[in-house]
Coordinates of C-alpha atoms and ligand atoms in Angstrom, one line a residue:
X205 CA -4.4 -40.1 66.0
X206 CA -5.0 -41.4 62.5
X207 CA -5.9 -38.0 61.1
X208 CA -2.5 -36.5 61.5
X209 CA -0.8 -39.7 60.3
X210 CA -2.8 -39.6 57.2
X211 CA -2.5 -35.8 56.8
X212 CA -2.5 -35.1 53.1
X213 CA -0.7 -32.6 51.1
X214 CA -2.8 -29.7 49.8
X215 CA -4.3 -30.6 46.5
X216 CA -2.6 -27.8 44.7
X217 CA -3.4 -29.0 41.1
X218 CA -7.1 -29.1 42.0
X219 CA -6.9 -25.6 43.6
X220 CA -5.2 -24.3 40.5
X221 CA -7.9 -25.7 38.3
X222 CA -10.6 -24.2 40.5
X223 CA -8.9 -20.7 40.4
X224 CA -8.0 -20.8 36.6
X225 CA -10.2 -18.0 35.5
X226 CA -10.3 -15.9 38.6
X227 CA -8.7 -12.5 39.4
X228 CA -7.4 -13.8 42.7
X229 CA -5.4 -17.0 42.6
X230 CA -5.2 -17.3 38.8
X231 CA -1.5 -17.6 39.4
X232 CA -0.4 -19.6 42.5
X233 CA 3.1 -20.1 43.8
X234 CA 3.0 -23.3 46.0
X235 CA 5.9 -23.8 48.4
X236 CA 6.1 -27.1 50.5
X237 CA 8.0 -25.1 53.1
X238 CA 9.0 -21.5 53.4
X239 CA 9.8 -18.8 56.0
X240 CA 6.7 -16.7 55.6
X241 CA 4.3 -16.5 52.6
X242 CA 4.0 -12.7 53.2
X243 CA 7.8 -12.4 52.7
X244 CA 7.7 -14.5 49.6
X245 CA 4.7 -12.6 48.2
X246 CA 6.5 -9.3 49.0
X247 CA 9.6 -10.4 47.0
X248 CA 7.4 -11.5 44.1
X249 CA 5.5 -8.2 44.1
X250 CA 8.8 -6.3 44.1
X251 CA 9.8 -8.2 41.0
X252 CA 6.5 -7.2 39.3
X253 CA 4.1 -10.1 40.1
X254 CA 0.6 -9.2 39.0
X255 CA -2.4 -8.4 41.3
X256 CA -4.1 -11.5 42.4
X257 CA -0.9 -13.6 42.6
X258 CA -1.2 -16.0 45.5
X259 CA 1.6 -17.7 47.6
X260 CA 0.6 -20.8 49.6
X261 CA 2.8 -22.8 51.8
X262 CA 2.4 -26.2 53.5
X263 CA 4.3 -24.9 56.4
X264 CA 6.1 -21.8 57.6
X265 CA 9.3 -21.6 59.6
X266 CA 8.9 -17.9 60.4
X267 CA 5.2 -17.3 60.0
X268 CA 4.5 -13.8 61.3
X269 CA 1.7 -12.0 63.2
X270 CA 1.5 -8.3 63.9
X271 CA 4.1 -6.4 65.9
X272 CA 6.8 -9.0 65.3
X273 CA 4.8 -11.9 66.8
X274 CA 5.1 -15.3 65.3
X275 CA 2.4 -17.5 63.7
X276 CA 2.5 -21.2 64.5
X277 CA 2.5 -22.9 61.1
X278 CA 3.0 -26.7 61.2
X279 CA 2.7 -28.7 58.0
X280 CA -0.3 -30.7 56.6
X281 CA -3.1 -29.2 58.7
X282 CA -3.9 -25.6 58.1
X283 CA -3.9 -22.8 55.5
X284 CA -1.2 -20.2 55.1
X285 CA -1.6 -17.9 52.1
X286 CA -0.8 -14.5 50.9
X287 CA -2.4 -12.4 48.2
X288 CA -0.7 -9.6 46.2
X289 CA -3.0 -6.7 45.6
X290 CA -2.4 -3.4 43.8
X291 CA -5.4 -1.3 44.7
X292 CA -5.7 2.3 43.4
X293 CA -6.6 3.7 46.8
X294 CA -5.2 6.3 49.2
X295 CA -2.4 5.1 51.5
X296 CA -4.5 5.8 54.6
X297 CA -7.3 3.4 53.7
X298 CA -4.9 0.4 53.2
X299 CA -5.2 -0.8 56.8
X300 CA -8.9 -1.3 56.0
X301 CA -7.9 -4.2 53.8
X302 CA -7.4 -6.2 57.0
X303 CA -11.1 -5.7 57.7
X304 CA -12.0 -6.6 54.1
X305 CA -10.0 -9.8 54.4
X306 CA -11.7 -10.4 57.8
X307 CA -15.1 -10.2 56.1
X308 CA -13.9 -12.7 53.5
X309 CA -12.3 -15.1 56.0
X310 CA -15.3 -15.0 58.4
X311 CA -17.8 -15.5 55.6
X312 CA -15.8 -18.5 54.4
X313 CA -15.4 -19.9 57.9
X314 CA -19.2 -19.6 58.3
X315 CA -19.7 -21.9 55.3
X316 CA -18.3 -24.6 57.6
X317 CA -19.0 -23.2 61.1
X318 CA -22.1 -21.1 61.5
X319 CA -21.0 -19.1 64.5
X320 CA -17.5 -18.1 63.3
X321 CA -16.9 -14.4 63.6
X322 CA -14.4 -11.5 63.6
X323 CA -12.7 -10.1 66.6
X324 CA -11.5 -6.7 65.7
X325 CA -9.2 -6.0 64.0
X326 CA -7.7 -9.2 62.6
X327 CA -8.8 -12.4 64.3
X328 CA -11.2 -15.1 63.2
X329 CA -12.7 -16.6 66.3
X330 CA -15.1 -19.4 67.1
X331 CA -16.5 -19.8 70.7
X332 CA -13.7 -17.8 72.2
X333 CA -10.9 -19.7 70.3
X334 CA -8.7 -17.9 67.8
X335 CA -8.8 -20.0 64.6
X336 CA -7.2 -17.5 62.2
X337 CA -5.5 -14.2 61.7
X338 CA -4.7 -11.6 59.1
X339 CA -1.5 -9.7 58.5
X340 CA -1.7 -6.8 55.9
X341 CA 1.6 -5.3 54.8
X342 CA 2.2 -2.5 52.3
X343 CA 4.9 -1.0 50.2
X344 CA 4.5 2.6 48.9
X345 CA 6.5 4.6 46.4
X346 CA 6.1 8.4 46.0
X347 CA 3.1 8.6 48.3
X348 CA 1.2 5.9 46.4
X349 CA 0.5 2.3 47.1
X350 CA 3.0 0.1 45.2
X351 CA 1.4 -3.1 46.4
X352 CA -0.3 -4.7 49.4
X353 CA 0.2 -8.2 50.7
X354 CA -2.7 -9.7 52.6
X355 CA -1.6 -12.7 54.5
X356 CA -4.2 -15.1 56.0
X357 CA -3.6 -18.0 58.3
X358 CA -6.4 -20.3 59.3
X359 CA -6.3 -23.3 61.5
X360 CA -8.4 -25.9 59.8
X361 CA -7.5 -29.5 61.0
X362 CA -4.9 -29.1 63.7
X363 CA -5.8 -30.9 67.0
X364 CA -5.5 -29.3 70.4
X365 CA -2.4 -31.2 71.4
X366 CA -0.6 -30.2 68.2
X367 CA -0.5 -26.6 69.3
X368 CA 2.5 -25.4 71.2
X369 CA 1.6 -25.5 74.9
X370 CA 1.5 -21.7 75.2
X371 CA -1.3 -21.4 72.5
X372 CA -3.5 -24.2 73.8
X373 CA -5.8 -22.1 75.9
X374 CA -6.8 -19.6 73.3
X375 CA -6.2 -21.2 69.9
X376 CA -8.6 -23.5 68.0
X377 CA -9.3 -25.0 64.6
X378 CA -12.4 -24.8 62.5
X379 CA -12.7 -28.6 62.1
X380 CA -13.4 -28.8 65.9
X381 CA -16.7 -27.1 65.3
X382 CA -18.1 -28.5 62.1
X383 CA -20.1 -31.3 63.8
X384 CA -18.4 -34.0 61.7
X385 CA -15.1 -35.9 62.2
X386 CA -14.1 -35.2 58.6
X387 CA -11.1 -33.0 58.1
X388 CA -11.7 -29.8 56.1
X389 CA -10.5 -30.2 52.5
X390 CA -7.9 -27.4 52.4
X391 CA -8.0 -26.8 48.6
X392 CA -11.8 -26.3 48.8
X393 CA -11.5 -23.9 51.7
X394 CA -8.8 -22.0 49.9
X395 CA -10.9 -21.7 46.8
X396 CA -13.9 -20.4 48.8
X397 CA -11.7 -18.0 50.7
X398 CA -10.2 -16.5 47.5
X399 CA -13.6 -16.2 46.0
X400 CA -14.9 -14.4 49.0
X401 CA -11.9 -12.1 49.1
X402 CA -12.3 -11.4 45.4
X403 CA -15.8 -10.2 46.0
X404 CA -15.1 -8.2 49.1
X405 CA -12.0 -6.6 47.5
X406 CA -14.0 -5.6 44.4
X407 CA -16.6 -3.9 46.6
X408 CA -13.9 -2.1 48.6
X409 CA -12.1 -0.8 45.5
X410 CA -15.3 0.2 43.8
X411 CA -17.2 1.7 46.8
X412 CA -14.9 1.9 49.8
X413 CA -15.1 0.1 53.1
X414 CA -18.4 1.8 54.0
X415 CA -20.1 -0.6 51.6
X416 CA -18.9 -3.6 53.7
X417 CA -19.4 -2.0 57.1
X418 CA -22.9 -3.6 57.7
X419 CA -21.6 -7.0 56.8
X420 CA -18.5 -6.5 59.0
X421 CA -20.7 -5.4 62.0
X422 CA -22.9 -8.5 61.5
X423 CA -19.8 -10.7 61.6
X424 CA -18.3 -8.9 64.6
X425 CA -18.2 -10.8 67.9
X426 CA -17.4 -7.7 69.9
X427 CA -20.4 -5.5 69.5
X428 CA -22.0 -5.0 73.0
X429 CA -19.1 -6.7 74.7
X430 CA -17.2 -5.3 77.5
X431 CA -13.5 -5.1 76.5
X432 CA -10.0 -4.1 77.6
X433 CA -8.0 -2.2 75.1
X434 CA -4.2 -2.2 74.9
X435 CA -2.9 0.5 72.5
X436 CA 0.9 0.1 72.7
X437 CA 0.7 -0.3 76.5
X438 CA -2.0 2.3 77.1
X439 CA -4.8 0.4 78.8
X440 CA -8.5 1.4 78.8
X441 CA -11.8 -0.4 79.1
X442 CA -15.3 0.1 77.6
X443 CA -18.2 -1.4 75.8
X444 CA -18.0 -1.9 72.0
X445 CA -20.5 0.1 70.0
X446 CA -19.4 -1.0 66.6
X447 CA -17.2 0.1 63.7
X448 CA -16.7 3.7 62.6
X449 CA -16.9 4.4 58.8
X450 CA -13.1 4.2 58.4
X451 CA -12.7 0.9 60.3
X452 CA -11.8 2.3 63.8
X453 CA -13.5 0.6 66.7
X454 CA -16.1 2.7 68.6
X455 CA -16.3 2.3 72.3
X456 CA -18.3 3.8 75.1
X457 CA -16.1 4.3 78.2
X458 CA -17.2 4.2 81.9
X459 CA -18.0 7.9 81.8
X460 CA -20.4 7.3 78.9
X461 CA -18.4 9.1 76.3
X462 CA -17.5 7.7 72.9
X463 CA -14.0 6.8 72.0
X464 CA -12.3 5.7 68.7
X465 CA -9.6 3.0 68.8
X466 CA -7.4 2.9 65.7
X467 CA -4.9 0.2 66.5
X468 CA -4.9 -2.1 69.6
X469 CA -5.1 -5.5 71.1
X470 CA -8.6 -6.3 72.5
X471 CA -9.4 -8.6 75.3
X472 CA -13.1 -9.6 75.9
X473 CA -13.9 -9.2 79.5
X474 CA -17.4 -10.7 79.7
X475 CA -17.1 -13.8 77.4
X476 CA -18.3 -14.3 73.9
X477 CA -21.9 -14.8 73.0
Ligands
BT5_1180 C1 -2.2 -12.4 63.5 O1 -1.3 -11.7 64.3 O2 -3.2 -13.0 63.9 C2 -1.8 -12.5 62.0 C3 -1.5 -13.9 61.6 C4 -1.2 -14.0 60.1 C5 -0.6 -15.3 59.7 C6 -0.6 -15.4 58.2 S1 -0.1 -17.1 57.7 C7 0.1 -16.6 56.1 C8 0.8 -15.2 56.2 N1 2.2 -15.4 56.3 C9 2.7 -14.9 57.5 O3 3.9 -14.9 57.8 N2 1.7 -14.4 58.2 C10 0.4 -14.5 57.5 P1 -1.6 -11.2 65.8 O4 -2.9 -10.6 65.9 O5 -0.4 -10.4 66.1 O6 -1.6 -12.6 66.6 C11 -0.4 -13.3 66.8 C12 -0.6 -14.1 68.1 O7 -1.6 -15.2 67.9 C13 0.6 -14.8 68.6 O8 1.4 -13.9 69.4 C14 0.1 -16.0 69.4 O9 -0.4 -15.6 70.7 C15 -1.2 -16.3 68.6 N3 -0.9 -17.4 67.6 C16 0.2 -17.7 67.0 N4 0.0 -18.8 66.1 C17 -1.3 -19.1 66.2 C18 -2.1 -20.0 65.6 N5 -1.7 -20.9 64.6 N6 -3.4 -20.1 65.9 C19 -4.0 -19.3 66.9 N7 -3.2 -18.3 67.5 C20 -1.9 -18.2 67.2

């Protein structure tokens, strides 16, 4: 009860001080309320904002997930941020930035909750509860990447009853699992997240996603799980083997043959470890 009533604004001055000399977050646009930080970051990028520019909002009125879904974004509790990137990479590897951001978000989450992990492709999950998601959007010009916006939403301090009813079964927040009653200091979490992303992004640009694949596999909650795959309405089931070099999910189906999944929604059939 008290926690939400004393919910504090994000300590943006402190976050700016922490990020002052960094490649990611050296410039931060802070918005008390906005439609979607990904949309704001896209507009800034179109007008020439530099790589590493970050947009953070206290709340979003039209927070977005993949495929036109919405991201519940109430004020004062969680983190909603978007980062502008301008990588010199081929268009076809840009979707891998979702996996790169997943590594960064899961490693950050683990600094607070040891068993946080990634559910391919874009979820941060703790004990079966979705605590975060990533939305990567790109603009290209003449066959080249103009810019990429990586949007990250993480539920930090929201309580179960503060979720809309339809999300209560599957959604969670990291503070439920830290073992203390303290809320997570959002500016500290954002600082660590941007530092982890900076490091993972540098590795990705320098060496490709292959250099992060072992870390990703270690953070993955799906390996060995029995799953149901929904690729635009096409349903299949199988056991997850791991991640292919390009970020596709590798499955073994009932007939024992290997299968690659490039884009889909995954449901775990046999519970998380
Ligand atoms: C995602 O999509 O998980 C990507 C979410 C990205 C949100 C960030 S916030 C900052 C930036 N600005 C934006 O506008 N977006 C990004 P997807 O995998 O499609 O999952 C969406 C589904 O997750 C919804 O259909 C709900 O079922 C569920 N959901 C919605 N809000 C949630 C929340 N706060 N916590 C957990 N689950 C949620």
